Short mmCIF file of C-alpha atoms and ligand atoms in Angstrom, two decimals:
data_model
loop_
_atom_site.label_atom_id
_atom_site.label_comp_id
_atom_site.label_asym_id
_atom_site.label_seq_id
_atom_site.Cartn_x
_atom_site.Cartn_y
_atom_site.Cartn_z
CA MET F 393 0.33 -0.12 0.29
CA VAL F 394 1.36 3.29 -0.66
CA SER F 395 2.18 5.01 2.46
CA GLU F 396 -0.78 7.84 3.14
CA SER F 397 1.18 10.40 5.23
CA ARG F 398 3.89 11.14 2.58
CA LEU F 399 1.05 11.23 -0.31
CA GLU F 400 0.68 15.36 0.00
CA GLU F 401 4.40 15.67 -0.64
CA LEU F 402 4.35 14.04 -4.01
CA ASN F 403 3.77 16.74 -6.66
CA PHE F 404 3.06 15.21 -9.94
CA VAL F 405 3.43 17.99 -12.63
CA LEU F 406 0.92 17.66 -15.54
CA ILE F 407 1.90 19.16 -19.06
CA PRO F 408 -0.73 19.05 -21.71
CA LEU F 409 -0.47 19.78 -24.92
CA LEU F 410 -2.53 23.26 -25.45
CA ALA F 411 -5.49 21.83 -27.11
CA ALA F 412 -9.31 21.09 -25.52
CA SER F 413 -8.67 17.19 -26.54
CA HIS F 414 -5.22 16.95 -25.12
CA ILE F 415 -6.41 18.99 -21.85
CA ILE F 416 -9.59 17.52 -21.20
CA PRO F 417 -8.07 13.75 -20.03
CA MET F 418 -5.28 15.86 -18.27
CA VAL F 419 -7.49 17.78 -16.41
CA ASP F 420 -9.66 14.42 -15.52
CA MET F 421 -6.16 12.74 -14.61
CA ALA F 422 -5.74 15.46 -12.21
CA LYS F 423 -8.37 14.71 -10.23
CA LEU F 424 -8.03 11.43 -10.02
CA LEU F 425 -4.26 11.62 -8.61
CA ALA F 426 -5.39 14.57 -6.38
CA GLN F 427 -8.40 12.18 -5.31
CA ARG F 428 -5.54 9.63 -4.36
CA GLY F 429 -3.86 12.63 -1.95
CA VAL F 430 -1.17 13.62 -4.27
CA THR F 431 -0.65 17.50 -4.92
CA VAL F 432 -1.30 17.72 -8.65
CA THR F 433 -0.07 21.20 -10.44
CA LEU F 434 -0.96 21.07 -13.67
CA VAL F 435 0.53 23.69 -16.30
CA MET F 436 -1.04 26.05 -18.66
CA THR F 437 -1.52 29.37 -19.82
CA PRO F 438 -4.16 31.51 -19.28
CA LEU F 439 -6.85 31.37 -21.48
CA ASN F 440 -6.22 27.54 -21.60
CA ALA F 441 -6.58 27.71 -17.95
CA ILE F 442 -9.92 30.36 -18.01
CA ARG F 443 -11.92 27.54 -20.29
CA PHE F 444 -11.21 24.67 -17.35
CA THR F 445 -11.70 26.99 -14.37
CA ALA F 446 -15.26 26.18 -12.86
CA VAL F 447 -13.92 22.00 -13.74
CA ILE F 448 -10.69 23.28 -11.46
CA ASP F 449 -12.23 25.44 -9.11
CA CYS F 450 -14.79 22.48 -8.13
CA ALA F 451 -12.09 20.07 -7.70
CA ILE F 452 -10.01 22.84 -5.23
CA GLY F 453 -13.22 23.23 -3.68
CA SER F 454 -13.67 20.13 -2.78
CA GLY F 455 -10.55 19.53 -1.00
CA LEU F 456 -8.27 18.78 -3.38
CA LEU F 457 -4.39 19.79 -3.87
CA ILE F 458 -4.89 20.69 -7.47
CA ARG F 459 -2.93 24.15 -8.16
CA VAL F 460 -2.66 25.45 -11.73
CA LEU F 461 1.02 26.95 -12.97
CA GLU F 462 -0.19 29.48 -15.76
CA LEU F 463 2.50 30.16 -18.58
CA GLN F 464 2.15 33.79 -20.35
CA PHE F 465 2.08 32.12 -24.29
CA PRO F 466 4.37 33.75 -26.74
CA ALA F 467 2.01 34.27 -29.37
CA LYS F 468 3.51 37.37 -31.20
CA GLU F 469 7.11 35.73 -30.60
CA ALA F 470 6.13 32.83 -32.40
CA GLY F 471 4.37 35.02 -34.87
CA LEU F 472 0.74 33.66 -34.15
CA PRO F 473 -2.31 36.06 -33.70
CA GLU F 474 -2.88 37.77 -30.34
CA GLY F 475 -4.90 34.87 -28.07
CA CYS F 476 -4.03 32.27 -30.00
CA GLU F 477 -3.05 29.62 -27.12
CA SER F 478 -4.57 26.51 -28.34
CA ALA F 479 -4.01 24.30 -31.48
CA ASP F 480 -7.60 24.03 -31.73
CA CYS F 481 -8.02 27.87 -32.62
CA LEU F 482 -4.80 28.40 -35.43
CA PRO F 483 -6.33 30.38 -37.98
CA ALA F 484 -4.45 28.02 -40.50
CA LEU F 485 -2.80 25.04 -41.04
CA ALA F 486 0.42 26.84 -41.83
CA PHE F 487 0.20 28.15 -38.26
CA ARG F 488 1.10 24.33 -36.91
CA ARG F 489 5.01 25.38 -36.71
CA ASN F 490 4.58 28.78 -35.49
CA PHE F 491 2.78 27.13 -32.67
CA PHE F 492 5.15 24.16 -32.11
CA ALA F 493 7.87 27.04 -31.23
CA ALA F 494 5.56 28.74 -29.24
CA ILE F 495 5.26 25.24 -27.08
CA ASP F 496 8.90 25.60 -27.37
CA MET F 497 9.51 28.98 -26.03
CA LEU F 498 7.72 28.00 -22.76
CA GLN F 499 10.46 25.97 -21.44
CA ASP F 500 12.18 28.52 -19.65
CA GLN F 501 9.23 29.98 -17.72
CA ALA F 502 7.57 26.35 -17.16
CA GLU F 503 11.26 25.16 -15.37
CA LYS F 504 11.85 28.62 -13.79
CA LEU F 505 8.32 28.43 -11.86
CA LEU F 506 8.90 24.29 -10.88
CA GLN F 507 12.10 25.22 -9.28
CA GLU F 508 10.28 28.36 -7.12
CA MET F 509 7.27 25.43 -5.97
CA LYS F 510 7.31 24.90 -2.41
CA THR F 511 6.55 21.26 -2.76
CA LYS F 512 9.30 20.05 -5.20
CA PRO F 513 7.94 18.03 -8.44
CA SER F 514 8.10 14.40 -8.16
CA CYS F 515 7.66 13.38 -11.87
CA ILE F 516 6.08 15.19 -14.56
CA ILE F 517 3.24 13.57 -16.83
CA CYS F 518 3.11 15.63 -19.98
CA ASP F 519 1.66 15.17 -23.31
CA THR F 520 4.13 13.58 -25.59
CA HIS F 521 4.20 16.39 -28.51
CA ILE F 522 6.32 18.68 -25.82
CA ALA F 523 9.50 17.54 -26.49
CA TRP F 524 11.28 19.73 -23.95
CA THR F 525 9.97 18.15 -20.83
CA ALA F 526 12.91 15.32 -21.55
CA GLU F 527 15.70 17.93 -20.77
CA THR F 528 13.07 19.55 -17.57
CA ALA F 529 13.09 15.88 -16.01
CA ASP F 530 16.74 15.21 -16.44
CA LYS F 531 17.36 18.59 -15.39
CA PHE F 532 15.21 17.81 -11.54
CA GLN F 533 16.46 14.27 -12.23
CA ILE F 534 12.61 13.15 -11.95
CA PRO F 535 10.49 10.88 -14.60
CA ARG F 536 8.92 11.78 -17.11
CA ILE F 537 6.30 10.05 -17.97
CA ILE F 538 4.48 10.60 -21.29
CA PHE F 539 0.74 10.40 -22.44
CA ASP F 540 -0.83 10.64 -25.96
CA GLY F 541 -4.42 10.00 -25.81
CA MET F 542 -3.58 6.85 -28.18
CA SER F 543 -5.04 3.21 -26.74
CA CYS F 544 -2.56 0.25 -26.87
CA PHE F 545 -4.49 -0.41 -30.16
CA THR F 546 -3.17 2.23 -31.97
CA GLN F 547 0.39 2.72 -30.25
CA LEU F 548 1.10 -0.80 -31.36
CA CYS F 549 -0.04 -0.02 -35.18
CA MET F 550 1.95 3.13 -34.90
CA HIS F 551 4.77 1.57 -33.73
CA ASN F 552 4.62 -1.52 -36.67
CA LEU F 553 3.92 0.93 -39.14
CA TYR F 554 7.06 3.26 -37.83
CA ILE F 555 9.22 -0.30 -38.66
CA MET F 556 7.28 -0.56 -41.90
CA LYS F 557 8.20 2.98 -43.15
CA ASP F 558 11.89 2.50 -42.18
CA GLN F 559 11.99 -0.30 -44.57
CA ASN F 560 9.91 1.39 -46.95
CA GLU F 561 7.26 -1.32 -46.91
CA ILE F 562 4.36 0.66 -46.79
CA PRO F 563 2.52 0.53 -49.99
CA GLU F 564 1.76 3.75 -52.22
CA SER F 565 -2.03 2.55 -52.90
CA GLY F 566 -4.30 -0.57 -51.82
CA PRO F 567 -4.74 -2.14 -48.58
CA PHE F 568 -2.25 -3.82 -46.79
CA VAL F 569 -1.99 -5.86 -43.15
CA ILE F 570 -0.55 -4.04 -40.27
CA PRO F 571 2.32 -6.58 -39.55
CA ASP F 572 2.26 -8.65 -35.81
CA LEU F 573 -0.81 -7.57 -34.66
CA PRO F 574 -3.20 -10.13 -32.44
CA ASP F 575 -5.73 -9.33 -34.95
CA ARG F 576 -5.49 -8.88 -38.83
CA ILE F 577 -5.90 -5.24 -38.97
CA GLU F 578 -6.05 -3.81 -43.22
CA VAL F 579 -5.36 -0.47 -43.98
CA THR F 580 -4.12 2.17 -46.76
CA LYS F 581 -1.49 4.45 -46.97
CA ALA F 582 -4.11 7.52 -47.55
CA GLN F 583 -6.07 6.36 -44.04
CA LEU F 584 -2.69 6.60 -41.89
CA PRO F 585 -1.88 9.45 -39.86
CA GLY F 586 0.52 11.98 -41.30
CA ALA F 587 3.65 10.40 -40.10
CA PHE F 588 2.76 7.98 -42.87
CA ASN F 589 0.80 9.60 -44.54
CA PRO F 590 2.01 13.47 -44.63
CA GLY F 591 -0.07 16.63 -46.17
CA THR F 592 0.84 19.57 -47.62
CA LEU F 593 2.60 21.28 -44.76
CA CYS F 594 5.77 19.13 -43.98
CA ILE F 595 6.30 19.06 -40.43
CA GLN F 596 8.90 15.63 -40.02
CA ASP F 597 11.44 17.57 -38.33
CA ILE F 598 8.93 18.08 -35.87
CA ARG F 599 7.64 14.46 -35.50
CA ASP F 600 11.16 13.40 -35.63
CA LYS F 601 12.13 15.64 -32.30
CA ILE F 602 8.91 14.71 -30.62
CA ARG F 603 9.85 10.72 -31.34
CA ALA F 604 13.18 10.95 -30.17
CA ALA F 605 11.95 12.57 -26.41
CA GLU F 606 9.35 9.55 -26.97
CA ASN F 607 12.04 7.20 -26.30
CA ARG F 608 13.70 8.77 -23.60
CA ALA F 609 10.88 8.59 -21.26
CA TYR F 610 10.44 6.61 -18.20
CA GLY F 611 7.16 5.05 -19.41
CA VAL F 612 3.85 6.00 -20.80
CA VAL F 613 0.10 6.08 -19.30
CA ILE F 614 -3.06 5.01 -21.12
CA ASN F 615 -6.35 6.08 -21.31
CA THR F 616 -7.58 2.95 -21.29
CA PHE F 617 -8.54 0.06 -19.28
CA GLU F 618 -7.42 -3.42 -19.63
CA ASP F 619 -10.80 -5.63 -20.01
CA LEU F 620 -10.65 -3.49 -22.88
CA GLU F 621 -7.81 -4.82 -25.02
CA GLN F 622 -5.83 -7.34 -22.99
CA ARG F 623 -3.74 -8.79 -25.87
CA TYR F 624 -2.95 -5.17 -26.89
CA VAL F 625 -2.00 -3.97 -23.69
CA ASP F 626 0.11 -6.72 -23.04
CA LYS F 627 1.75 -6.54 -26.30
CA PHE F 628 2.53 -3.04 -25.64
CA ARG F 629 4.29 -3.54 -22.21
CA LYS F 630 6.51 -5.88 -23.22
CA LEU F 631 7.58 -3.41 -26.03
CA LYS F 632 8.01 -0.66 -23.03
CA ASP F 633 9.73 -2.89 -20.01
CA CYS F 634 6.21 -3.00 -18.23
CA ARG F 635 6.27 0.70 -17.43
CA VAL F 636 2.84 1.45 -19.20
CA TRP F 637 -0.14 2.20 -16.41
CA CYS F 638 -3.77 2.00 -18.02
CA ILE F 639 -5.71 4.27 -15.72
CA GLY F 640 -8.70 5.10 -17.65
CA PRO F 641 -11.68 5.54 -18.69
CA LEU F 642 -10.76 9.05 -17.48
CA SER F 643 -13.82 10.78 -18.47
CA LEU F 644 -15.58 8.20 -15.83
CA CYS F 645 -13.89 10.68 -12.72
CA ASN F 646 -17.14 12.69 -13.60
CA ASN F 647 -19.75 11.63 -11.52
CA GLU F 648 -21.89 14.53 -11.18
CA ASN F 649 -23.95 15.94 -13.87
CA GLN F 650 -22.32 19.36 -12.95
CA ASP F 651 -18.75 17.73 -13.41
CA LYS F 652 -20.16 15.91 -17.06
CA ALA F 653 -21.64 19.24 -18.04
CA GLN F 654 -18.99 21.55 -17.45
CA ARG F 655 -15.92 19.15 -19.23
CA GLY F 656 -14.10 20.75 -21.60
CA ASN F 657 -15.41 24.07 -22.01
CA LYS F 658 -18.61 25.96 -21.17
CA ALA F 659 -21.06 24.15 -23.05
CA SER F 660 -22.96 26.76 -25.48
CA PHE F 661 -25.66 25.01 -24.67
CA ASP F 662 -26.48 26.08 -21.35
CA LYS F 663 -30.22 25.32 -21.37
CA GLU F 664 -29.36 21.69 -19.43
CA GLU F 665 -32.90 21.17 -18.04
CA TYR F 666 -33.85 21.88 -21.49
CA LEU F 667 -31.49 19.05 -23.25
CA LYS F 668 -32.65 16.72 -20.07
CA LYS F 669 -36.03 17.60 -21.15
CA TRP F 670 -35.72 16.97 -25.08
CA LEU F 671 -33.83 13.59 -24.13
CA ASP F 672 -36.24 12.26 -22.09
CA PHE F 673 -39.18 12.53 -24.24
CA TRP F 674 -37.67 9.81 -26.39
CA GLN F 675 -37.55 6.12 -26.00
CA PRO F 676 -34.87 4.41 -24.51
CA GLU F 677 -31.84 4.06 -27.36
CA SER F 678 -33.74 5.82 -29.55
CA VAL F 679 -31.26 9.04 -30.38
CA VAL F 680 -28.17 9.42 -32.45
CA TYR F 681 -26.06 11.68 -31.19
CA ALA F 682 -23.32 13.32 -33.79
CA CYS F 683 -20.02 15.10 -33.24
CA PHE F 684 -17.07 15.17 -34.63
CA GLY F 685 -14.89 16.28 -31.85
CA SER F 686 -13.84 19.47 -30.38
CA LEU F 687 -11.85 20.60 -34.11
CA GLY F 688 -14.98 20.21 -36.08
CA ARG F 689 -13.66 20.22 -39.55
CA ILE F 690 -16.40 18.27 -41.34
CA THR F 691 -16.73 20.34 -45.11
CA VAL F 692 -20.33 21.96 -46.20
CA VAL F 693 -20.37 18.86 -48.81
CA GLN F 694 -20.39 16.23 -46.10
CA PHE F 695 -22.70 17.82 -43.28
CA VAL F 696 -25.23 17.96 -46.19
CA GLU F 697 -24.58 13.84 -46.51
CA LEU F 698 -24.64 13.83 -43.05
CA ALA F 699 -27.51 15.92 -42.32
CA LEU F 700 -29.58 14.53 -44.72
CA GLY F 701 -28.82 11.13 -44.06
CA LEU F 702 -29.68 11.36 -40.42
CA GLU F 703 -33.24 13.20 -41.72
CA ALA F 704 -33.59 9.66 -44.08
CA SER F 705 -32.85 7.42 -40.95
CA GLY F 706 -36.23 8.53 -39.24
CA CYS F 707 -34.24 8.54 -36.15
CA PRO F 708 -34.62 11.36 -33.46
CA PHE F 709 -31.17 13.30 -33.26
CA VAL F 710 -28.69 15.65 -31.48
CA LEU F 711 -26.18 17.32 -34.20
CA VAL F 712 -23.17 19.49 -32.78
CA ILE F 713 -22.13 21.88 -35.31
CA LYS F 714 -18.73 23.72 -34.59
CA ALA F 715 -18.19 27.24 -34.26
CA GLY F 716 -15.21 28.43 -36.49
CA GLU F 717 -14.57 28.92 -40.40
CA GLY F 718 -16.72 26.40 -41.65
CA GLN F 719 -19.44 27.04 -39.33
CA ALA F 720 -21.01 29.90 -41.94
CA PRO F 721 -21.49 27.71 -45.42
CA ILE F 722 -23.42 25.40 -43.01
CA GLU F 723 -25.61 27.83 -41.40
CA ASP F 724 -26.16 28.81 -44.95
CA TRP F 725 -27.17 25.33 -46.18
CA ILE F 726 -28.95 25.10 -43.11
CA SER F 727 -31.44 28.01 -44.08
CA LYS F 728 -31.81 27.72 -47.64
CA ASN F 729 -32.43 24.15 -47.27
CA GLY F 730 -34.89 24.58 -44.54
CA PHE F 731 -33.10 21.53 -42.81
CA GLU F 732 -33.71 23.00 -39.16
CA LYS F 733 -37.39 23.23 -39.91
CA ARG F 734 -38.11 20.53 -41.46
CA THR F 735 -36.43 18.14 -38.58
CA THR F 736 -37.45 20.72 -35.39
CA GLU F 737 -40.00 17.88 -34.20
CA ARG F 738 -37.03 14.99 -33.83
CA GLY F 739 -33.93 17.06 -34.17
CA LEU F 740 -31.41 19.25 -31.94
CA LEU F 741 -28.87 21.18 -33.31
CA ILE F 742 -26.14 22.42 -30.63
CA ARG F 743 -24.21 25.02 -32.02
CA GLY F 744 -20.58 25.58 -30.33
CA TRP F 745 -19.44 23.12 -27.62
CA ALA F 746 -21.90 20.07 -26.37
CA PRO F 747 -21.55 18.06 -23.29
CA GLN F 748 -20.91 15.41 -24.62
CA VAL F 749 -19.92 12.75 -21.94
CA LEU F 750 -23.83 14.15 -20.35
CA ILE F 751 -25.43 13.38 -23.52
CA LEU F 752 -23.71 9.64 -23.80
CA SER F 753 -24.54 9.06 -20.60
CA HIS F 754 -28.33 9.60 -21.29
CA PRO F 755 -30.79 5.93 -21.40
CA THR F 756 -32.24 7.58 -24.61
CA ILE F 757 -29.06 8.01 -26.54
CA GLY F 758 -29.03 4.82 -29.02
CA ALA F 759 -25.73 5.19 -30.62
CA PHE F 760 -22.96 7.75 -31.16
CA LEU F 761 -21.57 9.13 -34.67
CA THR F 762 -18.26 9.86 -34.41
CA HIS F 763 -14.69 11.19 -35.72
CA CYS F 764 -13.55 8.59 -33.66
CA GLY F 765 -11.00 10.73 -31.53
CA TRP F 766 -10.02 8.43 -28.71
CA ASN F 767 -11.52 10.62 -26.23
CA SER F 768 -15.04 10.28 -27.99
CA THR F 769 -14.53 6.75 -28.51
CA LEU F 770 -13.56 5.56 -25.11
CA GLU F 771 -16.44 7.87 -23.78
CA GLY F 772 -19.02 6.14 -26.25
CA ILE F 773 -17.53 2.50 -25.17
CA SER F 774 -17.63 3.94 -21.49
CA ALA F 775 -21.30 5.02 -22.08
CA GLY F 776 -22.18 1.60 -23.42
CA VAL F 777 -23.68 3.14 -26.96
CA PRO F 778 -22.96 1.21 -30.21
CA MET F 779 -20.98 3.67 -32.76
CA ILE F 780 -21.61 4.62 -36.16
CA THR F 781 -17.49 5.81 -37.56
CA TRP F 782 -16.49 8.34 -39.14
CA PRO F 783 -12.97 8.92 -38.81
CA LEU F 784 -11.35 12.32 -40.69
CA PHE F 785 -8.09 12.41 -39.88
CA SER F 786 -4.90 11.91 -37.17
CA GLU F 787 -5.28 7.99 -36.28
CA GLN F 788 -8.85 8.12 -36.36
CA PHE F 789 -9.53 5.36 -39.07
CA LEU F 790 -6.95 2.98 -36.51
CA ASN F 791 -9.66 4.19 -33.91
CA GLU F 792 -12.35 2.91 -36.56
CA ARG F 793 -10.38 -0.59 -36.98
CA PHE F 794 -10.72 -1.25 -33.73
CA LEU F 795 -14.23 -0.59 -32.61
CA VAL F 796 -15.73 -2.08 -35.78
CA HIS F 797 -12.82 -5.01 -36.53
CA VAL F 798 -11.76 -5.93 -33.06
CA LEU F 799 -14.66 -4.99 -30.69
CA ARG F 800 -17.01 -5.60 -33.24
CA MET F 801 -19.36 -2.42 -31.98
CA GLY F 802 -19.22 -0.43 -34.58
CA ALA F 803 -20.39 0.07 -38.24
CA ARG F 804 -18.75 2.09 -40.77
CA VAL F 805 -20.17 5.03 -42.88
CA GLY F 806 -17.31 4.27 -45.25
CA SER F 807 -15.06 7.22 -45.10
CA GLN F 808 -12.12 6.04 -47.21
CA GLY F 809 -9.20 8.78 -46.54
CA VAL F 810 -7.94 11.02 -44.15
CA MET F 811 -8.85 14.72 -44.86
CA HIS F 812 -5.51 16.48 -43.41
CA LEU F 813 -6.19 19.30 -41.39
CA GLY F 814 -6.44 22.25 -42.87
CA GLU F 815 -6.88 21.09 -46.52
CA GLU F 816 -10.78 20.12 -46.18
CA LYS F 817 -11.56 22.30 -48.97
CA LYS F 818 -9.96 20.05 -51.30
CA SER F 819 -11.87 17.44 -50.03
CA GLN F 820 -14.50 15.66 -52.10
CA VAL F 821 -17.93 13.95 -51.20
CA GLN F 822 -16.21 10.70 -49.49
CA VAL F 823 -19.63 9.48 -47.85
CA ASN F 824 -22.64 10.22 -49.25
CA ARG F 825 -26.45 10.30 -47.68
CA GLU F 826 -27.63 7.40 -48.51
CA GLU F 827 -24.44 5.28 -46.66
CA VAL F 828 -25.06 7.34 -43.79
CA THR F 829 -28.85 6.16 -43.44
CA LYS F 830 -27.26 2.66 -44.05
CA ALA F 831 -25.10 2.49 -41.25
CA ILE F 832 -27.42 4.57 -39.14
CA THR F 833 -30.25 1.82 -39.41
CA GLU F 834 -27.53 -0.97 -39.31
CA VAL F 835 -26.62 0.28 -36.29
CA MET F 836 -30.15 1.33 -34.91
CA ASP F 837 -31.34 -2.21 -36.01
CA LYS F 838 -33.06 -4.10 -32.58
CA GLU F 839 -32.21 -8.03 -34.70
CA ASP F 840 -29.26 -9.97 -35.42
CA GLU F 841 -26.65 -8.12 -35.96
CA GLY F 842 -27.61 -4.91 -34.03
CA LYS F 843 -29.06 -6.47 -31.58
CA GLU F 844 -25.33 -8.35 -30.91
CA ARG F 845 -23.59 -5.27 -31.39
CA ARG F 846 -25.60 -3.15 -29.02
CA LYS F 847 -25.01 -6.75 -26.00
CA ARG F 848 -21.39 -5.82 -26.96
CA ALA F 849 -21.41 -2.60 -26.46
CA LYS F 850 -23.31 -2.57 -23.37
CA GLU F 851 -20.84 -5.20 -22.13
CA LEU F 852 -18.09 -3.12 -22.51
CA GLY F 853 -19.65 -0.13 -20.94
CA GLN F 854 -20.36 -2.33 -17.65
CA ARG F 855 -16.16 -3.53 -18.04
CA ALA F 856 -15.38 0.22 -18.50
CA LYS F 857 -17.30 1.37 -15.33
CA LYS F 858 -15.70 -1.74 -12.94
CA ALA F 859 -11.83 -0.98 -14.44
CA ALA F 860 -12.22 2.62 -13.03
CA GLU F 861 -14.04 1.54 -9.91
CA ASN F 862 -12.25 1.23 -6.20
CA ASP F 863 -10.25 -2.14 -6.79
CA GLY F 864 -10.91 -2.12 -10.73
CA SER F 865 -7.99 -2.86 -12.98
CA SER F 866 -7.34 1.14 -13.62
CA HIS F 867 -7.48 2.14 -10.25
CA LEU F 868 -4.90 -0.71 -9.24
CA SER F 869 -2.85 0.82 -11.74
CA LEU F 870 -3.33 4.35 -10.75
CA THR F 871 -1.88 3.17 -7.32
CA LEU F 872 1.11 1.28 -8.60
CA LEU F 873 1.90 4.51 -10.36
CA ILE F 874 1.91 6.59 -7.61
CA LYS F 875 3.73 3.91 -5.28
CA GLU F 876 6.33 3.55 -8.55
CA ILE F 877 6.87 7.69 -7.91
CA GLN F 878 6.66 7.54 -4.20
CA GLU F 879 9.72 4.54 -4.13
CA PHE F 880 11.60 6.83 -6.92
CA GLN F 881 11.76 9.56 -4.52
CA LEU F 882 12.48 7.83 -1.71
CA ASN F 883 15.64 6.50 -3.86
CA GLU F 884 16.69 9.53 -4.51
CA SER F 885 16.12 11.38 -1.33
N1 UDP S 1101 -15.93 17.61 -26.64
C1 UDP S 1101 -17.07 17.96 -26.06
N2 UDP S 1101 -18.08 18.85 -26.75
C2 UDP S 1101 -17.86 18.71 -27.92
C3 UDP S 1101 -16.78 18.60 -28.79
C4 UDP S 1101 -16.05 17.75 -28.18
O1 UDP S 1101 -17.27 17.71 -24.65
O2 UDP S 1101 -18.91 19.96 -28.48
C5 UDP S 1101 -15.46 16.87 -25.94
C6 UDP S 1101 -14.89 15.10 -26.22
O3 UDP S 1101 -16.21 14.83 -25.14
C7 UDP S 1101 -13.85 14.92 -25.97
C8 UDP S 1101 -12.74 15.51 -26.58
O4 UDP S 1101 -13.82 17.00 -26.67
O5 UDP S 1101 -13.55 14.34 -24.71
C9 UDP S 1101 -12.48 15.45 -28.17
O6 UDP S 1101 -11.62 14.71 -28.34
P1 UDP S 1101 -11.71 13.50 -29.13
O7 UDP S 1101 -10.20 12.90 -28.79
O8 UDP S 1101 -12.84 12.70 -29.55
O9 UDP S 1101 -11.56 14.25 -30.46
P2 UDP S 1101 -10.62 15.66 -31.29
O10 UDP S 1101 -11.26 16.90 -30.40
O11 UDP S 1101 -9.02 15.50 -30.73
O12 UDP S 1101 -10.44 15.39 -32.98
#
């Protein structure tokens, strides 16, 4: 057991990448760690911290030892517009390089503040994209544990794909099987993340730096649970000399409705009561919830197919439309086409930030149409809801394979290839409305395959909750991580 008396002397420093979907799980992780009695220091910048104030203040108010260290973000110095502190608000793809330059500039500030802390840092848990933390951990002589928001399945796919890439074995076109995995996973190059299938912006040098730092890490924390992907966890653990801690689903630390509603950002939809009543009105497991994550880069041509496919399915639905550059043409189509008016009886459009975890936990939600970001994927699994998969970019096609072929709790709409961030305008229609309706009908089907899929989803949802409970595998894994850091600190002192 971890000795209670010294726990608060352990200071876990959490450094997320400045992007909503990277900060959200780290804030959950901060709460989970602090609930065990350790001190947690979350490193952020002012505008990012504001988004999480309500959640963090609430956690601190309940007695948790969480503090926020604010770093001034050098937007201007890195050639970014003032106030642009987060990867999800970059005005264009070309600014990604500037964004990483700004992240690099944070190192001195962060180290100075950490040096001044009364409780000496015990370890750093950082997003894998923040490469300088490797030097910081060396300077402070503490372990650096990385977190990159992917499953063990995807980590292994990536590992094997890197080997293929180094040997020039990834075919330019056509499907191929990712080697050395417990299941047969077939992909095409066009479906792979940027490291293997680059878009027009070349950031290979940045990727190489991140990868080199990754290889120096002490260990890895993963937002997953053993029972979800045991064979992949075991294999990945072997690869990483056992220093892998599966501590998810992190989203399950939000037990109260208020925590679920405020997670990630203030919901644009603040009529929580109205949302609840709207959802309550429908039959159990009858509503389709459709959301494409925090970045929401679906093009207007694809939005049209999605909207009309949803309409033709006849199901009640909640559809999230993200603010940003793409919203105006979408709104234009909605009003000209009359979509919102026509579907007003059974469709709810949420513009901006939706309280996703709250919505998914409602019993009338029957399916989740998702872009397969890992957070959303695991949130859907935790809610026990079958999924309609529409991957867009990054490692989302791999997550789709996991949902559809390994867990068998999802049905594909049939998107063919990655739509690189910032290059959406070039994309044609990949998925048409008939395909959307077909996938929804398949998942909502109450017989045969649909029934089996739903049953599996429910079982996995139960297993997820079990893993996160006291004495569950993720709970135990977090205990072991804290113990490891405690022992490391004792040996050093
Ligand atoms: N999210 C949310 N409301 C929204 C959009 C997204 O709460 O309207 C949350 C969602 O619950 C998840 C995260 O934002 O935790 C999105 O992360 P994911 O990895 O799924 O996708 P990304 O945004 O990185 O593409």
